[in-house]
Amino acid sequence: MIANNPVMDVFSGLDLKKIALLLDVDGTIVDIGPSPDEVQVSDILLRSLAQLHELSDGAIALVSGRRIGDLDRLFSPLALPSIGGHGAEMRVNDGEIFYWAKPLPIDLRRRLAAAAGIGSGIVVEDKGYSLALHYRKAPEHAEQLRRHIAAARTAFSAEPTELLLGKAMFEVKRPGISKGESIRKLMAHPPFSGRMPVFIGDDVTDESVFEVLPGIGGKGFSVSRYFPGLAGVFKDPAQVRSALDSLATNGRARA
């Protein structure tokens, strides 16, 4: 079910005055890099996002495992509405940030971060609410990282945590928060309220969004892999960027 021209046509024909556009970041609108700091955001993508924000009257949001501050740095000078930390924090158009989780204890994060000593190529990303261990540069250490994480969680068994699996990444985070539930909350705020949510994601970390979309009248697209109930699957982030550019172009033509 790889996206073809008809799927691209359906997406680029969406009415920006009636939808809320919700975009995962890594692996969806930007290509996954060797580490979180090694990704590229093109001027063309920044232009498309800025135009979509204007044409939708602000009803566009980034939905990411990254923290909102990191998203702002990555997409500077834009500061779009955002859901960060896999749902731990949310910012709407008025700029106020809502926090849904407390940071993990510093001792637990230090214990997890000690995984960097397992071998070169392991990247530690401390987000406060969670800590991610990326092993894209060191896939041979995946099983050892699993054991390290299990031991750390056992040592802090009184601290509620859950393990989130991503693309060449393990992340220990607070339980009870998810992108899906935070999107429910976002959709209660203007300018998102009363619109049809349209989400694009690429990974198992986005499953919670795909699960809630039917109940809130939404439409889901993914990148390179199929999830139940999708409206379509894009081939890769480059095709998503092309679709966003077409959506902005069509939106300008209607304005």
PDB file of N, CA and C in Angstrom, residues 64-66 85-87 127 130-135 146 149 153 161-175 177-179 203-208:
ATOM      1  N   SER A  64       5.806  15.123  18.363  1.00  0.00           N
ATOM      2  CA  SER A  64       7.134  14.512  18.343  1.00  0.00           C
ATOM      3  C   SER A  64       7.544  13.931  19.689  1.00  0.00           C
ATOM      4  N   GLY A  65       8.511  13.021  19.644  1.00  0.00           N
ATOM      5  CA  GLY A  65       9.159  12.574  20.855  1.00  0.00           C
ATOM      6  C   GLY A  65      10.157  13.592  21.367  1.00  0.00           C
ATOM      7  N   ARG A  66      10.574  14.518  20.509  1.00  0.00           N
ATOM      8  CA  ARG A  66      11.483  15.588  20.937  1.00  0.00           C
ATOM      9  C   ARG A  66      10.756  16.565  21.863  1.00  0.00           C
ATOM     10  N   GLY A  85       7.807  15.436  23.689  1.00  0.00           N
ATOM     11  CA  GLY A  85       8.043  14.398  24.684  1.00  0.00           C
ATOM     12  C   GLY A  85       7.048  13.259  24.630  1.00  0.00           C
ATOM     13  N   HIS A  86       6.605  12.883  23.408  1.00  0.00           N
ATOM     14  CA  HIS A  86       5.610  11.820  23.217  1.00  0.00           C
ATOM     15  C   HIS A  86       4.308  12.136  23.957  1.00  0.00           C
ATOM     16  N   GLY A  87       3.991  13.413  24.105  1.00  0.00           N
ATOM     17  CA  GLY A  87       2.749  13.795  24.760  1.00  0.00           C
ATOM     18  C   GLY A  87       2.934  14.388  26.137  1.00  0.00           C
ATOM     19  N   LYS A 127      15.622  13.762  27.850  1.00  0.00           N
ATOM     20  CA  LYS A 127      14.538  14.718  27.623  1.00  0.00           C
ATOM     21  C   LYS A 127      13.874  15.157  28.922  1.00  0.00           C
ATOM     22  N   SER A 130      11.798  11.679  29.895  1.00  0.00           N
ATOM     23  CA  SER A 130      12.213  10.362  29.416  1.00  0.00           C
ATOM     24  C   SER A 130      13.691  10.414  29.072  1.00  0.00           C
ATOM     25  N   LEU A 131      14.248   9.238  28.833  1.00  0.00           N
ATOM     26  CA  LEU A 131      15.629   9.166  28.352  1.00  0.00           C
ATOM     27  C   LEU A 131      15.689   8.130  27.252  1.00  0.00           C
ATOM     28  N   ALA A 132      16.207   8.543  26.102  1.00  0.00           N
ATOM     29  CA  ALA A 132      16.288   7.670  24.939  1.00  0.00           C
ATOM     30  C   ALA A 132      17.729   7.261  24.693  1.00  0.00           C
ATOM     31  N   LEU A 133      17.895   6.004  24.329  1.00  0.00           N
ATOM     32  CA  LEU A 133      19.201   5.466  23.949  1.00  0.00           C
ATOM     33  C   LEU A 133      19.129   5.047  22.491  1.00  0.00           C
ATOM     34  N   HIS A 134      19.867   5.749  21.642  1.00  0.00           N
ATOM     35  CA  HIS A 134      19.868   5.498  20.201  1.00  0.00           C
ATOM     36  C   HIS A 134      21.062   4.616  19.849  1.00  0.00           C
ATOM     37  N   TYR A 135      20.799   3.574  19.065  1.00  0.00           N
ATOM     38  CA  TYR A 135      21.885   2.663  18.714  1.00  0.00           C
ATOM     39  C   TYR A 135      21.992   2.447  17.201  1.00  0.00           C
ATOM     40  N   ARG A 146      19.205  -3.514  25.971  1.00  0.00           N
ATOM     41  CA  ARG A 146      17.966  -4.031  26.583  1.00  0.00           C
ATOM     42  C   ARG A 146      18.239  -4.488  28.017  1.00  0.00           C
ATOM     43  N   ILE A 149      18.867  -1.502  30.342  1.00  0.00           N
ATOM     44  CA  ILE A 149      17.628  -0.789  30.673  1.00  0.00           C
ATOM     45  C   ILE A 149      16.804  -1.594  31.677  1.00  0.00           C
ATOM     46  N   ARG A 153      15.692  -0.214  35.383  1.00  0.00           N
ATOM     47  CA  ARG A 153      14.291  -0.126  35.802  1.00  0.00           C
ATOM     48  C   ARG A 153      14.030  -0.983  37.038  1.00  0.00           C
ATOM     49  N   THR A 161       7.626   3.507  35.291  1.00  0.00           N
ATOM     50  CA  THR A 161       8.172   3.812  33.970  1.00  0.00           C
ATOM     51  C   THR A 161       7.638   2.808  32.968  1.00  0.00           C
ATOM     52  N   GLU A 162       7.789   3.124  31.706  1.00  0.00           N
ATOM     53  CA  GLU A 162       7.487   2.163  30.649  1.00  0.00           C
ATOM     54  C   GLU A 162       8.540   2.301  29.561  1.00  0.00           C
ATOM     55  N   LEU A 163       8.729   1.216  28.818  1.00  0.00           N
ATOM     56  CA  LEU A 163       9.726   1.189  27.751  1.00  0.00           C
ATOM     57  C   LEU A 163       9.045   1.389  26.413  1.00  0.00           C
ATOM     58  N   LEU A 164       9.525   2.364  25.657  1.00  0.00           N
ATOM     59  CA  LEU A 164       9.006   2.665  24.331  1.00  0.00           C
ATOM     60  C   LEU A 164      10.056   2.258  23.307  1.00  0.00           C
ATOM     61  N   LEU A 165       9.636   1.482  22.326  1.00  0.00           N
ATOM     62  CA  LEU A 165      10.554   1.016  21.282  1.00  0.00           C
ATOM     63  C   LEU A 165      10.371   1.862  20.030  1.00  0.00           C
ATOM     64  N   GLY A 166      11.468   2.309  19.444  1.00  0.00           N
ATOM     65  CA  GLY A 166      11.415   3.074  18.205  1.00  0.00           C
ATOM     66  C   GLY A 166      12.407   2.519  17.200  1.00  0.00           C
ATOM     67  N   LYS A 167      12.691   3.288  16.174  1.00  0.00           N
ATOM     68  CA  LYS A 167      13.632   2.870  15.142  1.00  0.00           C
ATOM     69  C   LYS A 167      15.055   2.992  15.681  1.00  0.00           C
ATOM     70  N   ALA A 168      15.701   1.851  15.957  1.00  0.00           N
ATOM     71  CA  ALA A 168      17.054   1.815  16.520  1.00  0.00           C
ATOM     72  C   ALA A 168      17.140   2.683  17.773  1.00  0.00           C
ATOM     73  N   MET A 169      16.129   2.570  18.627  1.00  0.00           N
ATOM     74  CA  MET A 169      16.049   3.414  19.814  1.00  0.00           C
ATOM     75  C   MET A 169      15.230   2.723  20.888  1.00  0.00           C
ATOM     76  N   PHE A 170      15.697   2.809  22.130  1.00  0.00           N
ATOM     77  CA  PHE A 170      14.923   2.423  23.307  1.00  0.00           C
ATOM     78  C   PHE A 170      14.714   3.674  24.140  1.00  0.00           C
ATOM     79  N   GLU A 171      13.508   3.851  24.651  1.00  0.00           N
ATOM     80  CA  GLU A 171      13.236   5.048  25.449  1.00  0.00           C
ATOM     81  C   GLU A 171      12.449   4.664  26.698  1.00  0.00           C
ATOM     82  N   VAL A 172      12.948   5.092  27.845  1.00  0.00           N
ATOM     83  CA  VAL A 172      12.253   4.897  29.116  1.00  0.00           C
ATOM     84  C   VAL A 172      11.536   6.191  29.449  1.00  0.00           C
ATOM     85  N   LYS A 173      10.232   6.089  29.658  1.00  0.00           N
ATOM     86  CA  LYS A 173       9.448   7.298  29.859  1.00  0.00           C
ATOM     87  C   LYS A 173       8.418   7.109  30.962  1.00  0.00           C
ATOM     88  N   ARG A 174       7.793   8.209  31.322  1.00  0.00           N
ATOM     89  CA  ARG A 174       6.686   8.168  32.266  1.00  0.00           C
ATOM     90  C   ARG A 174       5.510   7.420  31.637  1.00  0.00           C
ATOM     91  N   PRO A 175       4.824   6.565  32.390  1.00  0.00           N
ATOM     92  CA  PRO A 175       3.631   5.912  31.853  1.00  0.00           C
ATOM     93  C   PRO A 175       2.441   6.869  31.844  1.00  0.00           C
ATOM     94  N   ILE A 177       1.260   8.737  29.483  1.00  0.00           N
ATOM     95  CA  ILE A 177       1.253   9.836  28.516  1.00  0.00           C
ATOM     96  C   ILE A 177       1.482   9.242  27.134  1.00  0.00           C
ATOM     97  N   SER A 178       0.859   9.855  26.139  1.00  0.00           N
ATOM     98  CA  SER A 178       1.017   9.371  24.774  1.00  0.00           C
ATOM     99  C   SER A 178       0.687  10.494  23.812  1.00  0.00           C
ATOM    100  N   LYS A 179       1.171  10.352  22.599  1.00  0.00           N
ATOM    101  CA  LYS A 179       0.833  11.324  21.557  1.00  0.00           C
ATOM    102  C   LYS A 179      -0.675  11.347  21.318  1.00  0.00           C
ATOM    103  N   ASP A 203       6.039   5.477  12.827  1.00  0.00           N
ATOM    104  CA  ASP A 203       6.654   4.469  13.673  1.00  0.00           C
ATOM    105  C   ASP A 203       5.665   3.956  14.708  1.00  0.00           C
ATOM    106  N   VAL A 204       6.087   2.916  15.429  1.00  0.00           N
ATOM    107  CA  VAL A 204       5.240   2.384  16.499  1.00  0.00           C
ATOM    108  C   VAL A 204       4.972   3.431  17.568  1.00  0.00           C
ATOM    109  N   THR A 205       5.835   4.433  17.683  1.00  0.00           N
ATOM    110  CA  THR A 205       5.595   5.508  18.643  1.00  0.00           C
ATOM    111  C   THR A 205       4.383   6.354  18.248  1.00  0.00           C
ATOM    112  N   ASP A 206       3.890   6.167  17.029  1.00  0.00           N
ATOM    113  CA  ASP A 206       2.719   6.906  16.556  1.00  0.00           C
ATOM    114  C   ASP A 206       1.432   6.076  16.624  1.00  0.00           C
ATOM    115  N   GLU A 207       1.531   4.848  17.072  1.00  0.00           N
ATOM    116  CA  GLU A 207       0.360   3.969  17.096  1.00  0.00           C
ATOM    117  C   GLU A 207      -0.768   4.539  17.950  1.00  0.00           C
ATOM    118  N   SER A 208      -0.416   5.213  19.049  1.00  0.00           N
ATOM    119  CA  SER A 208      -1.461   5.754  19.927  1.00  0.00           C
ATOM    120  C   SER A 208      -2.299   6.797  19.204  1.00  0.00           C
TER     121      SER A 208
END
